[in-house]
mmCIF file of C-alpha atoms in Angstrom:
data_model
loop_
_atom_site.group_PDB
_atom_site.id
_atom_site.type_symbol
_atom_site.label_atom_id
_atom_site.label_comp_id
_atom_site.label_asym_id
_atom_site.label_seq_id
_atom_site.Cartn_x
_atom_site.Cartn_y
_atom_site.Cartn_z
ATOM 1 C CA UNK K 78 0.035 -0.091 0.089
ATOM 2 C CA UNK K 79 2.763 2.308 0.586
ATOM 3 C CA UNK K 80 4.374 1.860 -2.680
ATOM 4 C CA UNK K 81 1.024 2.499 -4.273
ATOM 5 C CA UNK K 82 0.136 5.327 -2.487
ATOM 6 C CA UNK K 83 3.522 7.097 -3.165
ATOM 7 C CA UNK K 84 2.899 6.645 -6.741
ATOM 8 C CA UNK K 85 -0.512 8.132 -6.738
ATOM 9 C CA UNK K 86 1.062 11.476 -4.747
ATOM 10 C CA UNK K 87 3.793 11.487 -7.319
ATOM 11 C CA UNK K 88 1.378 11.531 -10.055
ATOM 12 C CA UNK K 89 -0.580 14.467 -8.228
ATOM 13 C CA UNK K 90 2.368 16.435 -7.875
ATOM 14 C CA UNK K 91 2.246 18.021 -11.067
ATOM 15 C CA UNK K 92 3.330 21.669 -11.485
ATOM 16 C CA UNK K 93 1.689 24.405 -13.610
ATOM 17 C CA UNK K 94 3.493 26.773 -16.083
ATOM 18 C CA UNK K 95 4.552 28.924 -12.969
ATOM 19 C CA UNK K 96 6.165 26.079 -11.245
ATOM 20 C CA UNK K 97 3.296 25.512 -8.461
ATOM 21 C CA UNK K 98 1.815 22.537 -7.739
ATOM 22 C CA UNK K 99 -1.816 22.349 -8.884
ATOM 23 C CA UNK K 100 -4.650 21.756 -6.522
ATOM 24 C CA UNK K 101 -5.522 17.987 -6.556
ATOM 25 C CA UNK K 102 -8.513 15.817 -5.353
ATOM 26 C CA UNK K 103 -7.418 12.300 -4.096
ATOM 27 C CA UNK K 104 -9.530 9.583 -5.285
ATOM 28 C CA UNK K 105 -9.137 6.523 -2.986
ATOM 29 C CA UNK K 106 -12.792 5.178 -3.152
ATOM 30 C CA UNK K 107 -13.265 1.479 -2.950
ATOM 31 C CA UNK K 108 -16.414 0.941 -5.073
ATOM 32 C CA UNK K 109 -14.752 1.368 -8.604
ATOM 33 C CA UNK K 110 -11.482 1.482 -10.617
ATOM 34 C CA UNK K 111 -10.218 5.203 -10.869
ATOM 35 C CA UNK K 112 -8.361 6.099 -14.183
ATOM 36 C CA UNK K 113 -6.252 8.552 -12.170
ATOM 37 C CA UNK K 114 -5.129 6.198 -9.570
ATOM 38 C CA UNK K 115 -3.985 3.091 -11.813
ATOM 39 C CA UNK K 116 -1.924 1.565 -9.259
ATOM 40 C CA UNK K 117 -4.798 1.496 -6.621
ATOM 41 C CA UNK K 118 -6.575 -2.030 -6.151
ATOM 42 C CA UNK K 119 -7.820 -2.665 -2.665
ATOM 43 C CA UNK K 120 -10.148 -1.568 -0.192
ATOM 44 C CA UNK K 121 -8.340 0.915 2.658
ATOM 45 C CA UNK K 122 -8.392 -0.373 6.016
ATOM 46 C CA UNK K 123 -7.605 1.875 9.245
ATOM 47 C CA UNK K 124 -3.793 0.539 9.127
ATOM 48 C CA UNK K 125 -3.607 1.753 5.548
ATOM 49 C CA UNK K 126 -4.453 5.217 6.832
ATOM 50 C CA UNK K 127 -1.414 5.923 9.024
ATOM 51 C CA UNK K 128 1.002 6.298 5.844
ATOM 52 C CA UNK K 129 -1.766 8.023 3.933
ATOM 53 C CA UNK K 130 -2.408 10.567 6.853
ATOM 54 C CA UNK K 131 1.369 11.113 7.468
ATOM 55 C CA UNK K 132 1.728 11.715 3.700
ATOM 56 C CA UNK K 133 -0.730 14.362 3.516
ATOM 57 C CA UNK K 134 0.424 16.161 6.415
ATOM 58 C CA UNK K 135 3.621 17.057 4.508
ATOM 59 C CA UNK K 136 1.844 18.639 1.566
ATOM 60 C CA UNK K 137 -0.331 21.645 0.584
ATOM 61 C CA UNK K 138 -1.933 20.599 -2.801
ATOM 62 C CA UNK K 139 -4.484 17.943 -1.797
ATOM 63 C CA UNK K 140 -7.790 19.899 -1.584
ATOM 64 C CA UNK K 141 -10.074 16.961 -1.706
ATOM 65 C CA UNK K 142 -10.074 13.172 -0.626
ATOM 66 C CA UNK K 143 -12.705 10.771 -1.561
ATOM 67 C CA UNK K 144 -12.399 7.520 0.824
ATOM 68 C CA UNK K 145 -16.015 6.295 0.150
ATOM 69 C CA UNK K 146 -16.900 2.368 0.122
ATOM 70 C CA UNK K 147 -13.572 1.316 1.945
ATOM 71 C CA UNK K 148 -13.260 -0.498 5.115
ATOM 72 C CA UNK K 149 -12.785 2.439 7.625
ATOM 73 C CA UNK K 150 -14.181 2.367 11.044
ATOM 74 C CA UNK K 151 -13.752 4.450 14.129
ATOM 75 C CA UNK K 152 -10.342 4.224 14.867
ATOM 76 C CA UNK K 153 -9.087 5.238 11.192
ATOM 77 C CA UNK K 154 -11.678 8.315 11.461
ATOM 78 C CA UNK K 155 -9.905 9.409 14.436
ATOM 79 C CA UNK K 156 -6.693 9.555 12.492
ATOM 80 C CA UNK K 157 -8.567 11.558 9.972
ATOM 81 C CA UNK K 158 -9.993 13.823 12.556
ATOM 82 C CA UNK K 159 -6.567 14.637 13.773
ATOM 83 C CA UNK K 160 -5.369 15.595 10.156
ATOM 84 C CA UNK K 161 -8.772 17.765 9.938
ATOM 85 C CA UNK K 162 -7.508 19.757 13.006
ATOM 86 C CA UNK K 163 -3.937 20.404 11.165
ATOM 87 C CA UNK K 164 -4.833 20.965 7.424
ATOM 88 C CA UNK K 165 -5.530 24.458 6.167
ATOM 89 C CA UNK K 166 -5.919 23.020 2.508
ATOM 90 C CA UNK K 167 -8.592 20.368 2.695
ATOM 91 C CA UNK K 168 -11.768 21.523 1.200
ATOM 92 C CA UNK K 169 -13.716 18.217 0.361
ATOM 93 C CA UNK K 170 -13.750 14.901 2.575
ATOM 94 C CA UNK K 171 -15.896 12.054 1.328
ATOM 95 C CA UNK K 172 -16.365 9.062 3.697
ATOM 96 C CA UNK K 173 -19.561 7.483 2.436
ATOM 97 C CA UNK K 174 -20.533 3.831 3.102
ATOM 98 C CA UNK K 175 -17.573 2.950 5.180
ATOM 99 C CA UNK K 176 -17.972 1.578 9.041
ATOM 100 C CA UNK K 177 -18.255 4.660 10.763
ATOM 101 C CA UNK K 178 -20.069 4.925 14.200
ATOM 102 C CA UNK K 179 -20.583 7.332 16.816
ATOM 103 C CA UNK K 180 -17.215 7.640 18.192
ATOM 104 C CA UNK K 181 -15.591 8.527 14.886
ATOM 105 C CA UNK K 182 -18.380 11.082 13.984
ATOM 106 C CA UNK K 183 -17.716 12.690 17.254
ATOM 107 C CA UNK K 184 -13.988 12.980 16.658
ATOM 108 C CA UNK K 185 -14.938 14.656 13.165
ATOM 109 C CA UNK K 186 -17.202 16.965 14.982
ATOM 110 C CA UNK K 187 -14.644 17.948 17.304
ATOM 111 C CA UNK K 188 -12.281 18.515 14.509
ATOM 112 C CA UNK K 189 -14.726 20.827 12.915
ATOM 113 C CA UNK K 190 -14.834 23.093 15.863
ATOM 114 C CA UNK K 191 -11.137 24.079 14.876
ATOM 115 C CA UNK K 192 -11.002 23.520 11.147
ATOM 116 C CA UNK K 193 -11.227 26.450 8.949
ATOM 117 C CA UNK K 194 -10.951 24.843 5.598
ATOM 118 C CA UNK K 195 -13.486 22.005 5.102
ATOM 119 C CA UNK K 196 -16.369 22.982 2.752
ATOM 120 C CA UNK K 197 -18.117 19.682 2.094
ATOM 121 C CA UNK K 198 -18.335 16.852 4.466
ATOM 122 C CA UNK K 199 -20.085 13.603 3.057
ATOM 123 C CA UNK K 200 -20.870 10.575 5.496
ATOM 124 C CA UNK K 201 -23.812 8.871 3.791
ATOM 125 C CA UNK K 202 -24.381 5.443 4.548
ATOM 126 C CA UNK K 203 -22.683 5.099 7.759
ATOM 127 C CA UNK K 204 -24.773 4.024 10.641
ATOM 128 C CA UNK K 205 -23.774 6.432 13.209
ATOM 129 C CA UNK K 206 -27.355 7.031 14.167
ATOM 130 C CA UNK K 207 -29.057 10.187 15.812
ATOM 131 C CA UNK K 208 -26.323 10.432 18.586
ATOM 132 C CA UNK K 209 -23.567 11.102 15.952
ATOM 133 C CA UNK K 210 -26.133 13.446 14.040
ATOM 134 C CA UNK K 211 -26.545 15.386 17.234
ATOM 135 C CA UNK K 212 -22.942 15.752 17.525
ATOM 136 C CA UNK K 213 -22.738 17.459 14.086
ATOM 137 C CA UNK K 214 -25.709 19.572 14.740
ATOM 138 C CA UNK K 215 -24.002 20.820 17.687
ATOM 139 C CA UNK K 216 -20.822 21.874 15.647
ATOM 140 C CA UNK K 217 -22.828 23.615 13.046
ATOM 141 C CA UNK K 218 -23.514 26.223 15.797
ATOM 142 C CA UNK K 219 -19.770 27.154 15.872
ATOM 143 C CA UNK K 220 -18.148 26.020 12.675
ATOM 144 C CA UNK K 221 -18.063 29.012 10.174
ATOM 145 C CA UNK K 222 -16.677 27.373 6.932
ATOM 146 C CA UNK K 223 -18.772 24.109 6.098
ATOM 147 C CA UNK K 224 -21.146 24.741 3.303
ATOM 148 C CA UNK K 225 -22.345 21.265 2.129
ATOM 149 C CA UNK K 226 -23.225 18.379 4.781
ATOM 150 C CA UNK K 227 -24.630 15.075 3.554
ATOM 151 C CA UNK K 228 -26.158 12.484 5.881
ATOM 152 C CA UNK K 229 -28.055 10.482 3.524
ATOM 153 C CA UNK K 230 -29.028 6.954 4.995
ATOM 154 C CA UNK K 231 -27.150 7.458 8.404
ATOM 155 C CA UNK K 232 -30.284 6.386 10.430
ATOM 156 C CA UNK K 233 -31.098 9.721 11.801
ATOM 157 C CA UNK K 234 -34.320 10.273 13.720
ATOM 158 C CA UNK K 235 -36.804 13.022 14.849
ATOM 159 C CA UNK K 236 -34.711 14.230 17.721
ATOM 160 C CA UNK K 237 -31.275 14.490 15.761
ATOM 161 C CA UNK K 238 -32.845 16.263 12.812
ATOM 162 C CA UNK K 239 -34.951 18.752 15.001
ATOM 163 C CA UNK K 240 -31.557 19.525 16.538
ATOM 164 C CA UNK K 241 -30.301 19.937 13.198
ATOM 165 C CA UNK K 242 -32.964 22.593 12.112
ATOM 166 C CA UNK K 243 -32.412 24.336 15.348
ATOM 167 C CA UNK K 244 -28.568 24.656 14.747
ATOM 168 C CA UNK K 245 -29.343 25.920 11.069
ATOM 169 C CA UNK K 246 -31.557 28.838 12.645
ATOM 170 C CA UNK K 247 -28.131 29.980 14.075
ATOM 171 C CA UNK K 248 -25.705 28.789 11.169
ATOM 172 C CA UNK K 249 -25.422 31.223 8.601
ATOM 173 C CA UNK K 250 -22.838 29.201 6.243
ATOM 174 C CA UNK K 251 -24.356 26.046 5.322
ATOM 175 C CA UNK K 252 -25.747 25.989 1.790
ATOM 176 C CA UNK K 253 -26.387 22.276 1.166
ATOM 177 C CA UNK K 254 -28.134 19.781 3.654
ATOM 178 C CA UNK K 255 -29.077 16.139 2.517
ATOM 179 C CA UNK K 256 -30.656 14.243 5.230
ATOM 180 C CA UNK K 257 -32.436 11.669 3.157
ATOM 181 C CA UNK K 258 -33.984 8.624 4.694
ATOM 182 C CA UNK K 259 -34.128 9.058 8.327
ATOM 183 C CA UNK K 260 -35.806 6.768 10.701
ATOM 184 C CA UNK K 261 -39.189 8.055 11.602
ATOM 185 C CA UNK K 262 -42.003 6.438 13.321
ATOM 186 C CA UNK K 263 -44.624 9.427 13.838
ATOM 187 C CA UNK K 264 -47.205 9.793 11.266
ATOM 188 C CA UNK K 265 -47.828 13.246 12.281
ATOM 189 C CA UNK K 266 -45.373 14.870 9.773
ATOM 190 C CA UNK K 267 -43.824 17.082 12.502
ATOM 191 C CA UNK K 268 -40.478 17.013 10.701
ATOM 192 C CA UNK K 269 -41.850 18.487 7.697
ATOM 193 C CA UNK K 270 -42.951 21.450 9.655
ATOM 194 C CA UNK K 271 -39.523 21.935 11.218
ATOM 195 C CA UNK K 272 -37.817 21.866 8.046
ATOM 196 C CA UNK K 273 -40.430 24.376 6.604
ATOM 197 C CA UNK K 274 -40.089 26.853 9.566
ATOM 198 C CA UNK K 275 -36.183 26.549 8.851
ATOM 199 C CA UNK K 276 -36.501 27.406 5.503
ATOM 200 C CA UNK K 277 -39.068 30.132 6.096
ATOM 201 C CA UNK K 278 -36.461 31.970 8.298
ATOM 202 C CA UNK K 279 -33.072 30.613 6.734
ATOM 203 C CA UNK K 280 -31.855 32.803 3.789
ATOM 204 C CA UNK K 281 -28.630 30.733 3.372
ATOM 205 C CA UNK K 282 -29.554 27.226 2.389
ATOM 206 C CA UNK K 283 -30.143 26.791 -1.389
ATOM 207 C CA UNK K 284 -30.376 23.070 -1.580
ATOM 208 C CA UNK K 285 -32.190 20.777 0.748
ATOM 209 C CA UNK K 286 -32.751 17.019 0.213
ATOM 210 C CA UNK K 287 -35.872 15.568 2.151
ATOM 211 C CA UNK K 288 -36.293 12.109 0.331
ATOM 212 C CA UNK K 289 -38.028 9.382 2.196
ATOM 213 C CA UNK K 290 -39.168 11.441 4.888
ATOM 214 C CA UNK K 291 -42.856 9.965 4.821
ATOM 215 C CA UNK K 292 -44.291 13.232 3.897
ATOM 216 C CA UNK K 293 -48.059 13.103 2.728
ATOM 217 C CA UNK K 294 -50.382 15.702 1.518
ATOM 218 C CA UNK K 295 -50.743 17.227 4.898
ATOM 219 C CA UNK K 296 -47.174 17.621 5.520
ATOM 220 C CA UNK K 297 -46.820 18.917 1.980
ATOM 221 C CA UNK K 298 -49.317 21.550 2.504
ATOM 222 C CA UNK K 299 -47.897 22.690 5.816
ATOM 223 C CA UNK K 300 -44.294 22.779 4.401
ATOM 224 C CA UNK K 301 -45.094 24.678 1.274
ATOM 225 C CA UNK K 302 -47.206 27.306 3.344
ATOM 226 C CA UNK K 303 -44.148 28.030 5.247
ATOM 227 C CA UNK K 304 -41.602 28.090 2.375
ATOM 228 C CA UNK K 305 -43.836 30.483 0.480
ATOM 229 C CA UNK K 306 -41.739 33.646 1.432
ATOM 230 C CA UNK K 307 -38.378 31.927 0.974
ATOM 231 C CA UNK K 308 -36.378 33.765 -1.738
ATOM 232 C CA UNK K 309 -33.258 31.571 -1.747
ATOM 233 C CA UNK K 310 -34.080 28.021 -1.943
ATOM 234 C CA UNK K 311 -32.989 26.698 -5.612
ATOM 235 C CA UNK K 312 -32.943 22.814 -5.169
ATOM 236 C CA UNK K 313 -35.472 20.950 -3.249
ATOM 237 C CA UNK K 314 -35.767 16.971 -3.201
ATOM 238 C CA UNK K 315 -38.985 15.656 -2.059
ATOM 239 C CA UNK K 316 -38.401 12.331 -3.812
ATOM 240 C CA UNK K 317 -39.731 8.841 -2.477
ATOM 241 C CA UNK K 318 -42.204 10.281 -0.175
ATOM 242 C CA UNK K 319 -46.104 9.646 0.127
ATOM 243 C CA UNK K 320 -47.403 12.858 -1.687
ATOM 244 C CA UNK K 321 -50.464 12.403 -3.784
ATOM 245 C CA UNK K 322 -52.283 14.609 -6.029
ATOM 246 C CA UNK K 323 -53.620 16.946 -3.577
ATOM 247 C CA UNK K 324 -50.125 17.435 -2.016
ATOM 248 C CA UNK K 325 -48.763 18.113 -5.689
ATOM 249 C CA UNK K 326 -51.387 20.724 -6.136
ATOM 250 C CA UNK K 327 -50.193 22.599 -3.124
ATOM 251 C CA UNK K 328 -46.405 22.240 -4.758
ATOM 252 C CA UNK K 329 -48.045 23.839 -8.156
ATOM 253 C CA UNK K 330 -49.568 26.536 -6.345
ATOM 254 C CA UNK K 331 -46.031 27.174 -4.920
ATOM 255 C CA UNK K 332 -44.581 27.020 -8.397
ATOM 256 C CA UNK K 333 -47.225 29.578 -9.731
ATOM 257 C CA UNK K 334 -45.814 32.169 -7.372
ATOM 258 C CA UNK K 335 -42.706 31.892 -9.446
ATOM 259 C CA UNK K 336 -40.283 31.311 -6.577
ATOM 260 C CA UNK K 337 -36.624 31.172 -7.295
ATOM 261 C CA UNK K 338 -36.516 27.522 -7.306
ATOM 262 C CA UNK K 339 -34.706 25.915 -10.148
ATOM 263 C CA UNK K 340 -34.531 22.105 -9.430
ATOM 264 C CA UNK K 341 -37.693 20.070 -8.043
ATOM 265 C CA UNK K 342 -37.486 16.490 -7.550
ATOM 266 C CA UNK K 343 -40.734 14.605 -7.045
ATOM 267 C CA UNK K 344 -39.849 11.357 -7.974
ATOM 268 C CA UNK K 345 -41.542 8.058 -6.631
ATOM 269 C CA UNK K 346 -44.479 9.977 -5.100
ATOM 270 C CA UNK K 347 -48.026 9.785 -6.401
ATOM 271 C CA UNK K 348 -49.109 12.876 -8.475
ATOM 272 C CA UNK K 349 -51.269 11.062 -10.930
ATOM 273 C CA UNK K 350 -52.952 12.954 -13.768
ATOM 274 C CA UNK K 351 -54.349 15.454 -11.638
ATOM 275 C CA UNK K 352 -51.189 16.688 -9.992
ATOM 276 C CA UNK K 353 -49.364 16.477 -13.394
ATOM 277 C CA UNK K 354 -51.804 18.756 -14.933
ATOM 278 C CA UNK K 355 -51.394 21.128 -11.955
ATOM 279 C CA UNK K 356 -47.737 21.426 -12.221
ATOM 280 C CA UNK K 357 -48.177 21.824 -16.182
ATOM 281 C CA UNK K 358 -50.442 24.737 -15.709
ATOM 282 C CA UNK K 359 -48.097 26.315 -13.291
ATOM 283 C CA UNK K 360 -45.145 25.837 -15.326
ATOM 284 C CA UNK K 361 -46.978 26.830 -18.721
ATOM 285 C CA UNK K 362 -48.257 30.040 -17.596
ATOM 286 C CA UNK K 363 -46.835 31.614 -14.451
ATOM 287 C CA UNK K 364 -43.165 30.106 -13.664
ATOM 288 C CA UNK K 365 -40.100 31.281 -15.407
ATOM 289 C CA UNK K 366 -37.451 29.987 -12.688
ATOM 290 C CA UNK K 367 -37.625 26.144 -12.717
ATOM 291 C CA UNK K 368 -35.050 24.397 -14.905
ATOM 292 C CA UNK K 369 -35.443 20.697 -13.878
ATOM 293 C CA UNK K 370 -38.379 18.902 -12.880
ATOM 294 C CA UNK K 371 -38.172 15.257 -11.949
ATOM 295 C CA UNK K 372 -41.473 13.373 -11.927
ATOM 296 C CA UNK K 373 -40.573 9.817 -12.580
ATOM 297 C CA UNK K 374 -42.616 6.913 -11.206
ATOM 298 C CA UNK K 375 -45.590 8.997 -10.203
ATOM 299 C CA UNK K 376 -48.430 6.990 -11.370
ATOM 300 C CA UNK K 377 -49.234 9.597 -14.161
ATOM 301 C CA UNK K 378 -51.230 8.473 -17.260
ATOM 302 C CA UNK K 379 -51.464 9.499 -20.845
ATOM 303 C CA UNK K 380 -53.367 12.610 -20.117
ATOM 304 C CA UNK K 381 -51.035 13.994 -17.405
ATOM 305 C CA UNK K 382 -47.911 13.063 -19.692
ATOM 306 C CA UNK K 383 -49.432 14.899 -22.603
ATOM 307 C CA UNK K 384 -50.161 18.138 -20.529
ATOM 308 C CA UNK K 385 -46.581 18.032 -19.324
ATOM 309 C CA UNK K 386 -45.396 17.557 -22.635
ATOM 310 C CA UNK K 387 -47.572 20.744 -23.987
ATOM 311 C CA UNK K 388 -46.270 22.846 -21.102
ATOM 312 C CA UNK K 389 -42.742 22.785 -22.592
ATOM 313 C CA UNK K 390 -44.059 24.352 -25.902
ATOM 314 C CA UNK K 391 -44.791 27.447 -23.928
ATOM 315 C CA UNK K 392 -42.294 27.180 -21.382
ATOM 316 C CA UNK K 393 -38.494 27.690 -22.288
ATOM 317 C CA UNK K 394 -37.272 28.214 -18.980
ATOM 318 C CA UNK K 395 -37.474 24.383 -18.323
ATOM 319 C CA UNK K 396 -34.737 22.732 -19.817
ATOM 320 C CA UNK K 397 -34.571 19.146 -17.973
ATOM 321 C CA UNK K 398 -37.754 16.950 -17.754
ATOM 322 C CA UNK K 399 -37.613 13.518 -16.334
ATOM 323 C CA UNK K 400 -41.020 11.228 -16.568
ATOM 324 C CA UNK K 401 -39.973 7.411 -16.962
ATOM 325 C CA UNK K 402 -41.630 5.244 -14.725
ATOM 326 C CA UNK K 403 -45.167 6.433 -15.506
ATOM 327 C CA UNK K 404 -47.830 4.862 -17.933
ATOM 328 C CA UNK K 405 -47.521 6.213 -21.415
ATOM 329 C CA UNK K 406 -49.936 5.622 -24.259
ATOM 330 C CA UNK K 407 -49.585 6.248 -27.781
ATOM 331 C CA UNK K 408 -50.447 9.948 -27.462
ATOM 332 C CA UNK K 409 -48.027 10.600 -24.682
ATOM 333 C CA UNK K 410 -45.530 8.870 -26.596
ATOM 334 C CA UNK K 411 -45.962 10.955 -29.703
ATOM 335 C CA UNK K 412 -45.961 14.036 -27.556
ATOM 336 C CA UNK K 413 -42.550 13.266 -26.296
ATOM 337 C CA UNK K 414 -41.190 12.003 -29.593
ATOM 338 C CA UNK K 415 -41.769 15.396 -30.943
ATOM 339 C CA UNK K 416 -40.067 16.983 -28.120
ATOM 340 C CA UNK K 417 -37.006 14.923 -28.243
ATOM 341 C CA UNK K 418 -36.468 14.189 -32.141
ATOM 342 C CA UNK K 419 -38.525 16.643 -33.991
ATOM 343 C CA UNK K 420 -36.316 19.845 -35.347
ATOM 344 C CA UNK K 421 -35.818 22.346 -33.448
ATOM 345 C CA UNK K 422 -35.365 19.734 -30.518
ATOM 346 C CA UNK K 423 -36.947 20.790 -27.303
ATOM 347 C CA UNK K 424 -35.576 18.187 -25.172
ATOM 348 C CA UNK K 425 -31.952 17.037 -25.553
ATOM 349 C CA UNK K 426 -30.773 13.751 -24.845
ATOM 350 C CA UNK K 427 -28.815 14.683 -21.982
ATOM 351 C CA UNK K 428 -31.808 16.492 -20.348
ATOM 352 C CA UNK K 429 -34.303 13.970 -20.287
ATOM 353 C CA UNK K 430 -34.703 10.044 -19.251
ATOM 354 C CA UNK K 431 -36.869 9.064 -22.626
ATOM 355 C CA UNK K 432 -36.236 9.115 -26.311
ATOM 356 C CA UNK K 433 -39.123 8.616 -28.819
ATOM 357 C CA UNK K 434 -38.729 6.192 -31.784
ATOM 358 C CA UNK K 435 -41.351 4.726 -34.169
ATOM 359 C CA UNK K 436 -41.932 0.991 -35.086
ATOM 360 C CA UNK K 437 -44.582 0.274 -37.821
ATOM 361 C CA UNK K 438 -45.803 3.775 -37.525
ATOM 362 C CA UNK K 439 -46.457 3.357 -33.834
ATOM 363 C CA UNK K 440 -44.445 5.923 -31.408
ATOM 364 C CA UNK K 441 -42.794 4.557 -28.316
ATOM 365 C CA UNK K 442 -40.426 5.856 -25.613
ATOM 366 C CA UNK K 443 -37.201 4.084 -24.508
ATOM 367 C CA UNK K 444 -35.499 4.942 -21.319
ATOM 368 C CA UNK K 445 -32.403 6.658 -21.183
ATOM 369 C CA UNK K 446 -30.100 6.927 -18.333
ATOM 370 C CA UNK K 447 -30.358 10.072 -15.938
ATOM 371 C CA UNK K 448 -28.573 11.467 -12.827
ATOM 372 C CA UNK K 449 -31.877 11.213 -10.863
#
């Protein structure tokens, strides 16, 4: 491992035309082969981190480290936390899907009290639970640099996320928050209200991910009522909730006020035709801000899909539309065939997840890859 890592750092130490070493992001993630790290072939353990951290302490050009999908546990994270206290250059740290628990996250939180360089911290998939989430919430009250925090699938609960919203009433720096998939057992949708109150008063967060929060129509209505006055939110993820057509209509009413929102992810809800039509009317007539709409897997039939397609003929601000997983018919296939294939093309291949084609005079839609 020492030889391999030295090789990677040597490759990284590339100087620009002025003789300065360029900023470098170190990819040591264990889930795929990295083209930039040809010598790297195994998952990193705590023992492997010792020479890595030692080497990192002696450089000032590594601005990002991706250690996701390795076998790092709390002992190794404590080494990383020590480095965090000393570094003045590291801006991004990705530790997703390791084996980090409470003690490891506590050490990271303690380090963030002193660190003044880290902008992005991604801890997705580590099961450190609400105790670890509360430690991070507490440090957000004193840390003045972190701009993105991702806690997707880390087993947070109502208590830790309420603590997080309380901290963000004080924090004036964090811009992106991902708290997808907490473990919630209440049916009262209190968390949607807490996040609504946060966004009502917070003018710094511009991207929030609330997927898999169990939000239903009532929660969606309360949440939308609270964020109506927000003028800074640009990206809202409400995917994988339980929002039905009535809840989607409230969201459509919000879009009709033309907020600054640019990205709305409603994938894996249940908008149905009525919800899709309400969204279409808001987009086609009153909204000039939304750029991306994700409405995959929403039990929408042909009528709703045709309505969405028509809205793009009168709205030219919306650039990306993702609709796969709904129930198409011949009319909706024809509508999206015209959007994706007819010149001038309204939806480029990279901006949607469907592509129209014709077999024996009958239009069909094929699935394309998408980032959502």
